[in-house]
Amino acid sequence: MADNAREKSENGNRSAEEAALSARLQRLGDRLAQQGVSRKVETGSSSKSDPSALARGFRLSTELVAGVLVGAFIGWALDRWLGISPWGMIVFLLLGFAAGVVNVIRAAGISSGQNSGQ
């Protein structure tokens, strides 16, 4: 009988706890709904991807890859021609990477490629 009384008191506590939990969840849901509405208003139509930004990204990545590939090809060709096996590839691969980074910086508009002091 004591177990039956304990179950009734636990059910009473559980229902009070469940009601409090339901109220907190409802308040949380309301706050999240308000935040979602304000975020939609803030973002507007900028959530869609911009085709010109995608094209610019492809151009910048192509600039970097092209610089590395041209440097690697020149290094490979010098290695074959002069017989200096790893050194031409190593040097011109690094030079190609540097040239690719410079091209990306110029294409991104960070640097115009001219010194501002002259």
PDB file of C-alpha atoms in Angstrom:
ATOM      1  CA  MET A   1       0.000   0.000   0.000  1.00  0.00           C
ATOM      2  CA  ALA A   2       2.886   2.325   0.699  1.00  0.00           C
ATOM      3  CA  ASP A   3       4.088   1.773  -2.855  1.00  0.00           C
ATOM      4  CA  ASN A   4       0.697   2.790  -4.200  1.00  0.00           C
ATOM      5  CA  ALA A   5       0.751   6.006  -2.144  1.00  0.00           C
ATOM      6  CA  ARG A   6       4.277   6.750  -3.292  1.00  0.00           C
ATOM      7  CA  GLU A   7       3.243   6.304  -6.965  1.00  0.00           C
ATOM      8  CA  LYS A   8       0.368   8.740  -6.504  1.00  0.00           C
ATOM      9  CA  SER A   9       2.615  11.376  -4.925  1.00  0.00           C
ATOM     10  CA  GLU A  10       5.252  10.851  -7.647  1.00  0.00           C
ATOM     11  CA  ASN A  11       2.563  11.193 -10.331  1.00  0.00           C
ATOM     12  CA  GLY A  12       1.483  14.448  -8.713  1.00  0.00           C
ATOM     13  CA  ASN A  13       5.079  15.716  -8.730  1.00  0.00           C
ATOM     14  CA  ARG A  14       5.619  14.476 -12.263  1.00  0.00           C
ATOM     15  CA  SER A  15       2.533  16.222 -13.571  1.00  0.00           C
ATOM     16  CA  ALA A  16       3.636  19.480 -11.927  1.00  0.00           C
ATOM     17  CA  GLU A  17       7.130  19.038 -13.352  1.00  0.00           C
ATOM     18  CA  GLU A  18       5.712  18.183 -16.759  1.00  0.00           C
ATOM     19  CA  ALA A  19       3.489  21.264 -16.672  1.00  0.00           C
ATOM     20  CA  ALA A  20       6.466  23.464 -15.780  1.00  0.00           C
ATOM     21  CA  LEU A  21       8.519  21.852 -18.508  1.00  0.00           C
ATOM     22  CA  SER A  22       5.730  22.351 -21.051  1.00  0.00           C
ATOM     23  CA  ALA A  23       5.476  26.014 -20.090  1.00  0.00           C
ATOM     24  CA  ARG A  24       9.227  26.517 -20.470  1.00  0.00           C
ATOM     25  CA  LEU A  25       9.216  24.751 -23.836  1.00  0.00           C
ATOM     26  CA  GLN A  26       6.340  26.929 -25.000  1.00  0.00           C
ATOM     27  CA  ARG A  27       8.223  30.105 -23.993  1.00  0.00           C
ATOM     28  CA  LEU A  28      11.343  28.831 -25.733  1.00  0.00           C
ATOM     29  CA  GLY A  29       9.358  28.065 -28.885  1.00  0.00           C
ATOM     30  CA  ASP A  30       7.877  31.564 -28.868  1.00  0.00           C
ATOM     31  CA  ARG A  31      11.308  33.173 -28.469  1.00  0.00           C
ATOM     32  CA  LEU A  32      12.761  31.032 -31.260  1.00  0.00           C
ATOM     33  CA  ALA A  33       9.872  31.960 -33.537  1.00  0.00           C
ATOM     34  CA  GLN A  34      10.512  35.650 -32.879  1.00  0.00           C
ATOM     35  CA  GLN A  35      14.220  35.236 -33.582  1.00  0.00           C
ATOM     36  CA  GLY A  36      13.466  33.376 -36.813  1.00  0.00           C
ATOM     37  CA  VAL A  37      11.198  36.161 -38.040  1.00  0.00           C
ATOM     38  CA  SER A  38      13.764  38.856 -37.246  1.00  0.00           C
ATOM     39  CA  ARG A  39      16.522  36.888 -38.988  1.00  0.00           C
ATOM     40  CA  LYS A  40      14.408  36.456 -42.116  1.00  0.00           C
ATOM     41  CA  VAL A  41      13.806  40.207 -42.193  1.00  0.00           C
ATOM     42  CA  GLU A  42      17.528  40.934 -41.738  1.00  0.00           C
ATOM     43  CA  THR A  43      18.784  38.568 -44.417  1.00  0.00           C
ATOM     44  CA  GLY A  44      16.182  39.430 -47.027  1.00  0.00           C
ATOM     45  CA  SER A  45      17.051  38.026 -50.452  1.00  0.00           C
ATOM     46  CA  SER A  46      20.780  37.690 -49.778  1.00  0.00           C
ATOM     47  CA  SER A  47      20.357  34.024 -48.852  1.00  0.00           C
ATOM     48  CA  LYS A  48      20.495  33.044 -52.533  1.00  0.00           C
ATOM     49  CA  SER A  49      23.921  32.570 -54.094  1.00  0.00           C
ATOM     50  CA  ASP A  50      25.185  35.328 -56.329  1.00  0.00           C
ATOM     51  CA  PRO A  51      26.240  34.017 -59.753  1.00  0.00           C
ATOM     52  CA  SER A  52      28.886  36.717 -60.134  1.00  0.00           C
ATOM     53  CA  ALA A  53      30.442  35.708 -56.798  1.00  0.00           C
ATOM     54  CA  LEU A  54      30.536  32.095 -57.939  1.00  0.00           C
ATOM     55  CA  ALA A  55      32.207  33.117 -61.192  1.00  0.00           C
ATOM     56  CA  ARG A  56      34.729  35.206 -59.277  1.00  0.00           C
ATOM     57  CA  GLY A  57      35.537  32.260 -57.024  1.00  0.00           C
ATOM     58  CA  PHE A  58      36.150  30.010 -60.022  1.00  0.00           C
ATOM     59  CA  ARG A  59      38.360  32.661 -61.593  1.00  0.00           C
ATOM     60  CA  LEU A  60      40.468  33.065 -58.453  1.00  0.00           C
ATOM     61  CA  SER A  61      40.903  29.318 -58.004  1.00  0.00           C
ATOM     62  CA  THR A  62      41.814  28.963 -61.679  1.00  0.00           C
ATOM     63  CA  GLU A  63      44.456  31.687 -61.333  1.00  0.00           C
ATOM     64  CA  LEU A  64      46.110  29.827 -58.462  1.00  0.00           C
ATOM     65  CA  VAL A  65      45.985  26.384 -60.090  1.00  0.00           C
ATOM     66  CA  ALA A  66      47.252  27.731 -63.408  1.00  0.00           C
ATOM     67  CA  GLY A  67      50.260  29.347 -61.737  1.00  0.00           C
ATOM     68  CA  VAL A  68      51.185  26.127 -59.975  1.00  0.00           C
ATOM     69  CA  LEU A  69      50.719  23.998 -63.097  1.00  0.00           C
ATOM     70  CA  VAL A  70      52.770  26.314 -65.316  1.00  0.00           C
ATOM     71  CA  GLY A  71      55.558  26.406 -62.733  1.00  0.00           C
ATOM     72  CA  ALA A  72      55.502  22.616 -62.410  1.00  0.00           C
ATOM     73  CA  PHE A  73      55.630  22.164 -66.192  1.00  0.00           C
ATOM     74  CA  ILE A  74      58.561  24.560 -66.598  1.00  0.00           C
ATOM     75  CA  GLY A  75      60.425  22.820 -63.773  1.00  0.00           C
ATOM     76  CA  TRP A  76      59.762  19.391 -65.254  1.00  0.00           C
ATOM     77  CA  ALA A  77      60.919  20.564 -68.683  1.00  0.00           C
ATOM     78  CA  LEU A  78      64.147  22.009 -67.263  1.00  0.00           C
ATOM     79  CA  ASP A  79      64.766  18.816 -65.311  1.00  0.00           C
ATOM     80  CA  ARG A  80      64.434  16.728 -68.463  1.00  0.00           C
ATOM     81  CA  TRP A  81      66.515  19.115 -70.579  1.00  0.00           C
ATOM     82  CA  LEU A  82      69.340  19.868 -68.134  1.00  0.00           C
ATOM     83  CA  GLY A  83      69.266  16.619 -66.143  1.00  0.00           C
ATOM     84  CA  ILE A  84      69.007  18.315 -62.741  1.00  0.00           C
ATOM     85  CA  SER A  85      66.251  15.990 -61.661  1.00  0.00           C
ATOM     86  CA  PRO A  86      64.530  17.288 -58.530  1.00  0.00           C
ATOM     87  CA  TRP A  87      65.813  20.845 -58.362  1.00  0.00           C
ATOM     88  CA  GLY A  88      64.121  22.405 -61.365  1.00  0.00           C
ATOM     89  CA  MET A  89      60.750  20.991 -60.354  1.00  0.00           C
ATOM     90  CA  ILE A  90      61.158  22.127 -56.746  1.00  0.00           C
ATOM     91  CA  VAL A  91      62.264  25.655 -57.595  1.00  0.00           C
ATOM     92  CA  PHE A  92      59.748  26.280 -60.347  1.00  0.00           C
ATOM     93  CA  LEU A  93      56.894  24.689 -58.413  1.00  0.00           C
ATOM     94  CA  LEU A  94      57.534  27.163 -55.601  1.00  0.00           C
ATOM     95  CA  LEU A  95      57.857  30.020 -58.096  1.00  0.00           C
ATOM     96  CA  GLY A  96      54.620  28.931 -59.770  1.00  0.00           C
ATOM     97  CA  PHE A  97      52.852  28.903 -56.399  1.00  0.00           C
ATOM     98  CA  ALA A  98      54.139  32.393 -55.627  1.00  0.00           C
ATOM     99  CA  ALA A  99      53.057  33.631 -59.062  1.00  0.00           C
ATOM    100  CA  GLY A 100      49.625  32.055 -58.555  1.00  0.00           C
ATOM    101  CA  VAL A 101      49.181  33.805 -55.205  1.00  0.00           C
ATOM    102  CA  VAL A 102      50.222  37.135 -56.723  1.00  0.00           C
ATOM    103  CA  ASN A 103      47.742  36.622 -59.572  1.00  0.00           C
ATOM    104  CA  VAL A 104      44.956  35.808 -57.097  1.00  0.00           C
ATOM    105  CA  ILE A 105      45.728  38.946 -55.101  1.00  0.00           C
ATOM    106  CA  ARG A 106      45.657  41.059 -58.254  1.00  0.00           C
ATOM    107  CA  ALA A 107      42.459  39.445 -59.548  1.00  0.00           C
ATOM    108  CA  ALA A 108      40.750  39.888 -56.175  1.00  0.00           C
ATOM    109  CA  GLY A 109      41.502  43.592 -56.272  1.00  0.00           C
ATOM    110  CA  ILE A 110      43.531  43.613 -53.075  1.00  0.00           C
ATOM    111  CA  SER A 111      46.574  44.900 -54.905  1.00  0.00           C
ATOM    112  CA  SER A 112      46.711  46.644 -58.262  1.00  0.00           C
ATOM    113  CA  GLY A 113      50.138  45.232 -59.060  1.00  0.00           C
ATOM    114  CA  GLN A 114      51.773  48.671 -58.993  1.00  0.00           C
ATOM    115  CA  ASN A 115      53.709  50.209 -56.153  1.00  0.00           C
ATOM    116  CA  SER A 116      51.844  53.123 -54.595  1.00  0.00           C
ATOM    117  CA  GLY A 117      55.093  55.005 -53.961  1.00  0.00           C
ATOM    118  CA  GLN A 118      55.924  55.403 -57.651  1.00  0.00           C
TER     119      GLN A 118
END
